[in-house]
Amino acid sequence: MKKRLLTLVCALALVLSLMIVPAAATETFFLGINDTLPVGSTQITPIQYNGWVYVPMGVFNSRVTGVNLGVYCGLTDNDQSLVFYNLSGRTLTFDLVNGTATSDSGTSPVPSSTVRRNGTYYAPAYAICQYFGLTYSFHSTEYGPLLRIKDSNAVLSESLFLSSTASLMRNRSGAGNNSSSNPPTTNPGTAPPPQQPAVPEEPVIPEREEPVPSFSLYLGVRAPSGVDLTGTLNALAGVNASAVVFFPANTLAENTAQLRQAVARGHKVGLIPQGETAQDQLNSVAEGSGQLARILRQETWFVLSSDQAFTQAGYLCWSPGLILSGNTKAATLYDNVVDYGSGRSSAGRVLLEGGGTSVNLSAVLNRLAEDGDAFRPPRETRY
């Protein structure tokens, strides 16, 4: 009996240590991710609610924080669910209507509710970190509360991290304004930044002799089965463009990681019909749509086709006006896009061949962005 009581007391002490006394309204709440202290904004600033620390969705968006923790999130079911998942298939779903949460194993996290403020959803940091194997630590510093989330890529210990970020927290909290005469201290314990891999030199695209017109484009990506799309998706991220990424309808199971990466990076997913007959192709898309719903917890209606049979079946046909392959010279690709976009009264559709050499595609997209051309987000309406 005493042993059980001692176990209960220890468990209670652990939970109490994770619950935080609400911070003063004027305090700055800091967020640390691995060895970084991202610049605070409403997209990543934690809040405290009912004694727990909650974080906005932006904390798990590497395009916002600059750090990929391997956990992604998104709204599904017409914004009635908030889903967190990783590439290993673990999912944590928050029901925004009923205020409950369940994992793919059927367990319920604690806490299990979300908070919405100013149109932004916040989820319990401890529950997410515990489920996905991230390390959660909370510190009360003289500059304000600090939540640190880290994975196996973090190098600094807690003490070294606090020491290396002290001057940043002081300046961001405004305390540095009261002691501007004191020079910032250096921290010999700060680990040097890891070396970045060599980036291939971007191709040079010569200037066109005639003035370059401005136009708008919708972008699509054709994803061959089993091909890594990271390079192509990086090229899109470089110009903040979102696209429809099309996968063969009969190979979704073997492309689960690529599917999740595409959705996690803000892109829509579409299907490439498979089969010899029209009915075979319709069946492949129907089966693929159901499989996508199981993998991603969301449906898709985009189909890479111009066949009106898909439109009659309720799908959105996406047919490109121009196809770009990274194996073609960047200057040629650029000229092809400009010629295609010139004089258009509506946005054109350009399909990128995913995988392979993405350096040329990146150079073309960057040059188009410099020209002032617009990349429109996918529309779930008729094209």
Short mmCIF file of C-alpha atoms in Angstrom, two decimals:
data_model
loop_
_atom_site.label_atom_id
_atom_site.label_comp_id
_atom_site.label_asym_id
_atom_site.label_seq_id
_atom_site.Cartn_x
_atom_site.Cartn_y
_atom_site.Cartn_z
CA MET A 1 0.00 0.00 0.00
CA LYS A 2 2.81 2.39 0.89
CA LYS A 3 4.55 1.56 -2.38
CA ARG A 4 1.40 2.35 -4.38
CA LEU A 5 0.94 5.60 -2.48
CA LEU A 6 4.54 6.60 -3.15
CA THR A 7 4.08 5.85 -6.87
CA LEU A 8 0.93 7.98 -6.96
CA VAL A 9 2.70 10.87 -5.22
CA CYS A 10 5.60 10.72 -7.71
CA ALA A 11 3.21 10.70 -10.66
CA LEU A 12 1.32 13.67 -9.23
CA ALA A 13 4.58 15.55 -8.70
CA LEU A 14 5.57 14.94 -12.33
CA VAL A 15 2.27 16.30 -13.63
CA LEU A 16 2.45 19.34 -11.35
CA SER A 17 5.97 20.06 -12.56
CA LEU A 18 4.64 20.22 -16.13
CA MET A 19 1.82 22.58 -15.22
CA ILE A 20 2.92 26.19 -15.19
CA VAL A 21 1.75 29.05 -13.06
CA PRO A 22 0.21 31.63 -15.46
CA ALA A 23 2.70 34.27 -16.50
CA ALA A 24 2.03 37.95 -16.06
CA ALA A 25 0.29 39.56 -19.01
CA THR A 26 3.31 41.76 -19.70
CA GLU A 27 5.83 38.90 -19.73
CA THR A 28 7.39 37.77 -22.97
CA PHE A 29 6.98 34.04 -23.60
CA PHE A 30 10.02 32.58 -25.35
CA LEU A 31 10.20 29.48 -27.51
CA GLY A 32 13.38 27.50 -28.05
CA ILE A 33 13.58 24.83 -30.77
CA ASN A 34 16.62 22.57 -30.59
CA ASP A 35 19.54 25.04 -30.29
CA THR A 36 17.74 28.08 -31.72
CA LEU A 37 15.59 30.86 -30.32
CA PRO A 38 13.39 31.86 -33.30
CA VAL A 39 12.23 35.46 -33.49
CA GLY A 40 8.94 35.65 -31.64
CA SER A 41 5.68 36.13 -33.54
CA THR A 42 2.06 35.14 -33.10
CA GLN A 43 2.80 32.14 -35.35
CA ILE A 44 5.14 30.54 -32.81
CA THR A 45 4.63 32.27 -29.44
CA PRO A 46 3.31 29.87 -26.75
CA ILE A 47 0.48 30.75 -24.40
CA GLN A 48 -0.62 29.39 -21.04
CA TYR A 49 -4.13 28.06 -20.53
CA ASN A 50 -5.55 26.20 -17.53
CA GLY A 51 -2.03 25.69 -16.20
CA TRP A 52 -0.69 24.10 -19.39
CA VAL A 53 1.52 25.50 -22.14
CA TYR A 54 -0.07 25.60 -25.60
CA VAL A 55 1.72 26.27 -28.89
CA PRO A 56 0.34 27.47 -32.24
CA MET A 57 0.50 25.35 -35.38
CA GLY A 58 3.41 27.42 -36.73
CA VAL A 59 5.77 25.83 -34.21
CA PHE A 60 5.72 22.67 -36.35
CA ASN A 61 6.14 24.50 -39.65
CA SER A 62 9.81 24.52 -40.64
CA ARG A 63 9.17 27.38 -43.08
CA VAL A 64 8.18 29.52 -40.07
CA THR A 65 10.78 28.40 -37.51
CA GLY A 66 13.64 27.26 -39.75
CA VAL A 67 13.80 23.93 -37.87
CA ASN A 68 12.12 20.68 -38.92
CA LEU A 69 11.15 18.64 -35.86
CA GLY A 70 9.69 15.85 -37.97
CA VAL A 71 6.13 16.58 -36.82
CA TYR A 72 3.61 18.15 -39.18
CA CYS A 73 0.06 19.40 -38.73
CA GLY A 74 -2.93 20.54 -40.69
CA LEU A 75 -6.66 21.21 -40.51
CA THR A 76 -8.93 18.55 -42.01
CA ASP A 77 -12.62 17.69 -42.28
CA ASN A 78 -13.60 21.25 -43.21
CA ASP A 79 -11.54 22.66 -40.33
CA GLN A 80 -13.25 20.46 -37.76
CA SER A 81 -10.11 18.50 -36.87
CA LEU A 82 -6.50 19.45 -36.18
CA VAL A 83 -4.16 16.56 -37.05
CA PHE A 84 -0.50 16.18 -36.05
CA TYR A 85 1.54 13.40 -37.68
CA ASN A 86 5.03 12.27 -38.59
CA LEU A 87 6.45 10.37 -41.54
CA SER A 88 6.36 7.12 -39.56
CA GLY A 89 2.57 7.17 -39.61
CA ARG A 90 1.86 8.23 -36.03
CA THR A 91 -1.10 10.62 -35.82
CA LEU A 92 -2.73 12.66 -33.09
CA THR A 93 -6.15 14.11 -33.95
CA PHE A 94 -7.83 16.93 -32.01
CA ASP A 95 -11.60 17.19 -32.50
CA LEU A 96 -12.19 20.95 -32.61
CA VAL A 97 -15.96 20.56 -32.25
CA ASN A 98 -16.14 18.25 -29.23
CA GLY A 99 -12.87 19.26 -27.56
CA THR A 100 -11.46 15.72 -27.52
CA ALA A 101 -8.36 14.06 -28.93
CA THR A 102 -7.32 10.56 -29.95
CA SER A 103 -4.16 8.95 -31.29
CA ASP A 104 -3.88 6.32 -33.99
CA SER A 105 -3.46 3.76 -31.20
CA GLY A 106 -6.77 4.80 -29.65
CA THR A 107 -5.34 6.52 -26.57
CA SER A 108 -6.28 10.03 -25.48
CA PRO A 109 -3.54 12.59 -24.70
CA VAL A 110 -3.55 14.82 -21.63
CA PRO A 111 -4.60 17.54 -22.03
CA SER A 112 -6.85 16.75 -24.98
CA SER A 113 -8.38 20.13 -25.86
CA THR A 114 -7.19 22.96 -28.09
CA VAL A 115 -7.45 26.74 -27.75
CA ARG A 116 -8.34 29.22 -30.47
CA ARG A 117 -7.27 32.86 -30.24
CA ASN A 118 -7.52 35.47 -32.97
CA GLY A 119 -8.14 32.78 -35.57
CA THR A 120 -5.08 30.73 -34.55
CA TYR A 121 -5.33 27.22 -33.09
CA TYR A 122 -3.10 26.29 -30.15
CA ALA A 123 -2.42 22.70 -29.07
CA PRO A 124 -0.99 21.35 -25.78
CA ALA A 125 2.79 21.22 -26.16
CA TYR A 126 3.34 18.50 -23.58
CA ALA A 127 0.84 16.09 -25.17
CA ILE A 128 2.36 16.52 -28.63
CA CYS A 129 5.96 16.20 -27.43
CA GLN A 130 5.19 13.13 -25.36
CA TYR A 131 3.41 11.34 -28.18
CA PHE A 132 5.98 12.05 -30.89
CA GLY A 133 9.08 11.53 -28.75
CA LEU A 134 10.18 15.16 -28.52
CA THR A 135 11.80 16.56 -25.40
CA TYR A 136 9.77 19.19 -23.54
CA SER A 137 11.33 21.47 -20.94
CA PHE A 138 10.08 24.65 -19.26
CA HIS A 139 12.25 27.30 -17.61
CA SER A 140 11.33 30.40 -15.60
CA THR A 141 14.00 32.92 -16.56
CA GLU A 142 14.47 36.50 -15.36
CA TYR A 143 13.33 37.65 -18.81
CA GLY A 144 10.15 35.56 -18.96
CA PRO A 145 9.04 31.92 -19.28
CA LEU A 146 10.85 29.77 -21.83
CA LEU A 147 9.56 26.59 -23.45
CA ARG A 148 12.17 24.49 -25.22
CA ILE A 149 11.24 21.69 -27.63
CA LYS A 150 13.99 19.55 -29.06
CA ASP A 151 14.68 16.33 -30.90
CA SER A 152 17.81 14.19 -31.29
CA ASN A 153 19.47 16.89 -33.43
CA ALA A 154 19.84 19.28 -30.48
CA VAL A 155 23.45 19.71 -29.30
CA LEU A 156 23.35 22.11 -26.34
CA SER A 157 22.48 20.99 -22.83
CA GLU A 158 19.79 22.91 -20.97
CA SER A 159 22.33 24.98 -19.05
CA LEU A 160 24.37 25.84 -22.15
CA PHE A 161 21.23 26.69 -24.09
CA LEU A 162 20.03 29.06 -21.36
CA SER A 163 23.46 30.65 -21.20
CA SER A 164 23.78 31.09 -24.97
CA THR A 165 20.31 32.63 -25.35
CA ALA A 166 20.38 34.92 -22.31
CA SER A 167 21.43 38.03 -24.24
CA LEU A 168 18.80 37.41 -26.91
CA MET A 169 16.07 37.02 -24.32
CA ARG A 170 17.24 40.14 -22.51
CA ASN A 171 17.12 42.22 -25.69
CA ARG A 172 13.76 40.86 -26.82
CA SER A 173 12.17 41.35 -23.42
CA GLY A 174 13.21 45.01 -23.41
CA ALA A 175 15.50 44.59 -20.43
CA GLY A 176 18.45 45.35 -22.69
CA ASN A 177 17.16 48.91 -23.16
CA ASN A 178 17.82 49.60 -19.47
CA SER A 179 21.44 48.49 -19.63
CA SER A 180 22.57 49.49 -23.08
CA SER A 181 25.96 50.47 -21.73
CA ASN A 182 26.74 46.87 -20.90
CA PRO A 183 28.18 45.04 -23.90
CA PRO A 184 26.61 41.67 -24.74
CA THR A 185 28.41 38.72 -23.22
CA THR A 186 29.86 35.98 -25.33
CA ASN A 187 29.25 32.35 -24.48
CA PRO A 188 32.15 30.03 -25.20
CA GLY A 189 29.84 27.04 -24.72
CA THR A 190 27.77 27.82 -27.82
CA ALA A 191 28.17 25.10 -30.39
CA PRO A 192 29.25 26.21 -33.88
CA PRO A 193 26.58 25.88 -36.57
CA PRO A 194 26.76 22.61 -38.51
CA GLN A 195 28.38 22.75 -41.90
CA GLN A 196 25.89 22.93 -44.74
CA PRO A 197 26.27 20.62 -47.74
CA ALA A 198 27.60 22.20 -50.89
CA VAL A 199 24.83 23.67 -53.04
CA PRO A 200 25.21 23.27 -56.81
CA GLU A 201 25.81 26.56 -58.57
CA GLU A 202 22.55 27.91 -59.95
CA PRO A 203 22.45 28.11 -63.77
CA VAL A 204 22.69 31.59 -65.27
CA ILE A 205 19.75 32.64 -67.41
CA PRO A 206 20.70 35.38 -69.93
CA GLU A 207 18.57 38.51 -70.16
CA ARG A 208 15.96 38.58 -72.91
CA GLU A 209 16.36 41.33 -75.47
CA GLU A 210 12.65 42.23 -75.54
CA PRO A 211 10.69 43.37 -72.44
CA VAL A 212 9.45 40.47 -70.32
CA PRO A 213 5.66 40.48 -69.70
CA SER A 214 4.18 39.66 -66.31
CA PHE A 215 1.69 36.81 -65.99
CA SER A 216 0.23 34.34 -63.48
CA LEU A 217 0.72 30.60 -63.27
CA TYR A 218 -0.78 27.61 -61.50
CA LEU A 219 1.87 24.98 -60.79
CA GLY A 220 1.60 21.22 -60.72
CA VAL A 221 4.20 18.53 -60.03
CA ARG A 222 4.19 15.05 -61.54
CA ALA A 223 5.68 12.67 -58.97
CA PRO A 224 7.11 9.45 -60.41
CA SER A 225 6.68 6.46 -58.13
CA GLY A 226 9.49 5.97 -55.62
CA VAL A 227 11.28 9.24 -56.48
CA ASP A 228 12.40 11.69 -53.79
CA LEU A 229 10.62 15.02 -54.33
CA THR A 230 12.59 17.03 -51.77
CA GLY A 231 14.60 18.95 -54.37
CA THR A 232 11.51 19.92 -56.37
CA LEU A 233 9.59 20.92 -53.24
CA ASN A 234 12.59 22.98 -52.11
CA ALA A 235 12.51 24.81 -55.45
CA LEU A 236 8.84 25.66 -54.86
CA ALA A 237 9.55 26.77 -51.30
CA GLY A 238 12.24 29.13 -52.59
CA VAL A 239 9.56 31.26 -54.26
CA ASN A 240 6.80 30.56 -51.69
CA ALA A 241 4.75 28.73 -54.31
CA SER A 242 2.21 26.01 -53.60
CA ALA A 243 1.25 23.40 -56.16
CA VAL A 244 -0.81 20.30 -56.81
CA VAL A 245 1.48 17.27 -56.53
CA PHE A 246 0.16 14.37 -58.63
CA PHE A 247 0.92 10.74 -57.72
CA PRO A 248 0.07 7.60 -59.73
CA ALA A 249 -3.24 6.37 -58.32
CA ASN A 250 -2.04 2.77 -57.91
CA THR A 251 1.27 3.47 -56.12
CA LEU A 252 0.16 5.51 -53.10
CA ALA A 253 1.16 2.91 -50.51
CA GLU A 254 4.79 2.99 -51.60
CA ASN A 255 4.81 6.80 -51.74
CA THR A 256 3.46 7.46 -48.24
CA ALA A 257 6.52 9.45 -47.13
CA GLN A 258 6.42 11.66 -50.23
CA LEU A 259 2.67 12.19 -49.82
CA ARG A 260 3.09 13.33 -46.24
CA GLN A 261 6.00 15.59 -47.14
CA ALA A 262 4.01 17.29 -49.91
CA VAL A 263 1.02 17.96 -47.65
CA ALA A 264 3.21 19.02 -44.71
CA ARG A 265 4.84 21.64 -46.92
CA GLY A 266 1.52 23.18 -47.88
CA HIS A 267 0.76 21.53 -51.23
CA LYS A 268 -2.39 19.84 -52.51
CA VAL A 269 -2.32 16.22 -53.64
CA GLY A 270 -3.81 14.91 -56.88
CA LEU A 271 -4.01 11.58 -58.68
CA ILE A 272 -2.71 10.31 -62.03
CA PRO A 273 -5.23 7.83 -63.49
CA GLN A 274 -3.95 4.32 -64.24
CA GLY A 275 -5.29 1.63 -66.54
CA GLU A 276 -5.90 0.97 -70.22
CA THR A 277 -9.64 1.60 -70.47
CA ALA A 278 -11.62 4.64 -69.37
CA GLN A 279 -13.42 2.56 -66.73
CA ASP A 280 -10.12 1.20 -65.41
CA GLN A 281 -8.83 4.75 -65.01
CA LEU A 282 -11.99 5.87 -63.21
CA ASN A 283 -11.74 2.89 -60.88
CA SER A 284 -8.08 3.59 -60.15
CA VAL A 285 -8.87 7.19 -59.16
CA ALA A 286 -11.80 6.11 -56.96
CA GLU A 287 -9.63 3.54 -55.16
CA GLY A 288 -6.73 5.99 -54.89
CA SER A 289 -8.98 8.68 -53.40
CA GLY A 290 -10.12 6.27 -50.70
CA GLN A 291 -6.54 5.25 -49.96
CA LEU A 292 -5.48 8.90 -49.68
CA ALA A 293 -8.24 9.49 -47.15
CA ARG A 294 -6.78 6.69 -45.02
CA ILE A 295 -3.18 7.90 -45.35
CA LEU A 296 -3.66 11.67 -45.07
CA ARG A 297 -7.06 11.93 -43.35
CA GLN A 298 -8.24 14.11 -46.22
CA GLU A 299 -9.79 13.71 -49.65
CA THR A 300 -8.63 14.93 -53.04
CA TRP A 301 -10.54 15.80 -56.18
CA PHE A 302 -7.63 16.79 -58.45
CA VAL A 303 -6.94 14.50 -61.40
CA LEU A 304 -4.16 14.97 -63.95
CA SER A 305 -6.31 14.55 -67.05
CA SER A 306 -8.43 16.39 -69.60
CA ASP A 307 -10.93 13.55 -69.98
CA GLN A 308 -14.44 14.87 -69.37
CA ALA A 309 -15.44 11.51 -67.88
CA PHE A 310 -13.62 12.55 -64.70
CA THR A 311 -15.43 15.88 -64.64
CA GLN A 312 -18.76 14.10 -64.96
CA ALA A 313 -17.73 11.85 -62.07
CA GLY A 314 -17.15 14.91 -59.88
CA TYR A 315 -13.37 15.28 -60.13
CA LEU A 316 -11.40 18.42 -60.98
CA CYS A 317 -9.43 17.88 -64.20
CA TRP A 318 -6.03 19.62 -64.17
CA SER A 319 -4.43 19.61 -67.62
CA PRO A 320 -1.14 21.50 -68.19
CA GLY A 321 -0.52 23.97 -70.96
CA LEU A 322 3.24 23.48 -70.58
CA ILE A 323 5.44 20.73 -69.14
CA LEU A 324 8.90 21.48 -67.72
CA SER A 325 11.63 18.90 -67.19
CA GLY A 326 14.68 19.63 -65.04
CA ASN A 327 16.84 17.85 -67.60
CA THR A 328 16.36 20.75 -70.04
CA LYS A 329 18.65 23.79 -69.88
CA ALA A 330 17.41 26.51 -67.54
CA ALA A 331 17.59 29.20 -70.24
CA THR A 332 15.43 27.09 -72.57
CA LEU A 333 12.90 26.37 -69.84
CA TYR A 334 12.66 30.04 -68.95
CA ASP A 335 12.10 31.10 -72.56
CA ASN A 336 9.42 28.42 -72.95
CA VAL A 337 7.54 29.68 -69.88
CA VAL A 338 7.75 33.33 -70.96
CA ASP A 339 6.53 32.47 -74.46
CA TYR A 340 3.68 30.43 -72.96
CA GLY A 341 2.66 33.15 -70.49
CA SER A 342 2.90 36.09 -72.90
CA GLY A 343 -0.42 37.59 -73.88
CA ARG A 344 -2.51 35.31 -71.68
CA SER A 345 -5.70 36.81 -70.28
CA SER A 346 -5.92 34.16 -67.55
CA ALA A 347 -3.47 32.18 -65.45
CA GLY A 348 -1.67 29.35 -67.23
CA ARG A 349 -0.95 25.85 -65.90
CA VAL A 350 2.62 24.57 -65.84
CA LEU A 351 3.51 21.01 -64.85
CA LEU A 352 6.95 20.33 -63.34
CA GLU A 353 8.45 16.87 -63.74
CA GLY A 354 9.32 15.99 -60.13
CA GLY A 355 12.52 14.33 -59.01
CA GLY A 356 15.77 14.22 -60.93
CA THR A 357 17.61 17.48 -61.51
CA SER A 358 15.78 20.29 -59.72
CA VAL A 359 18.52 22.95 -59.96
CA ASN A 360 17.29 24.12 -63.36
CA LEU A 361 13.68 24.26 -62.18
CA SER A 362 14.75 26.27 -59.13
CA ALA A 363 16.65 28.75 -61.32
CA VAL A 364 13.63 29.23 -63.60
CA LEU A 365 11.18 29.72 -60.72
CA ASN A 366 13.49 32.24 -59.06
CA ARG A 367 13.91 34.20 -62.29
CA LEU A 368 10.14 34.26 -62.89
CA ALA A 369 9.62 35.56 -59.34
CA GLU A 370 12.20 38.29 -59.97
CA ASP A 371 10.31 39.25 -63.14
CA GLY A 372 7.21 39.86 -61.05
CA ASP A 373 5.29 36.82 -62.26
CA ALA A 374 2.78 35.39 -59.77
CA PHE A 375 2.37 31.80 -58.63
CA ARG A 376 -1.24 31.27 -57.69
CA PRO A 377 -2.28 28.73 -55.05
CA PRO A 378 -4.33 25.74 -56.29
CA ARG A 379 -8.08 26.28 -56.50
CA GLU A 380 -10.57 23.53 -55.74
CA THR A 381 -12.85 24.77 -58.53
CA ARG A 382 -12.96 24.13 -62.23
CA TYR A 383 -9.89 25.23 -64.16
#
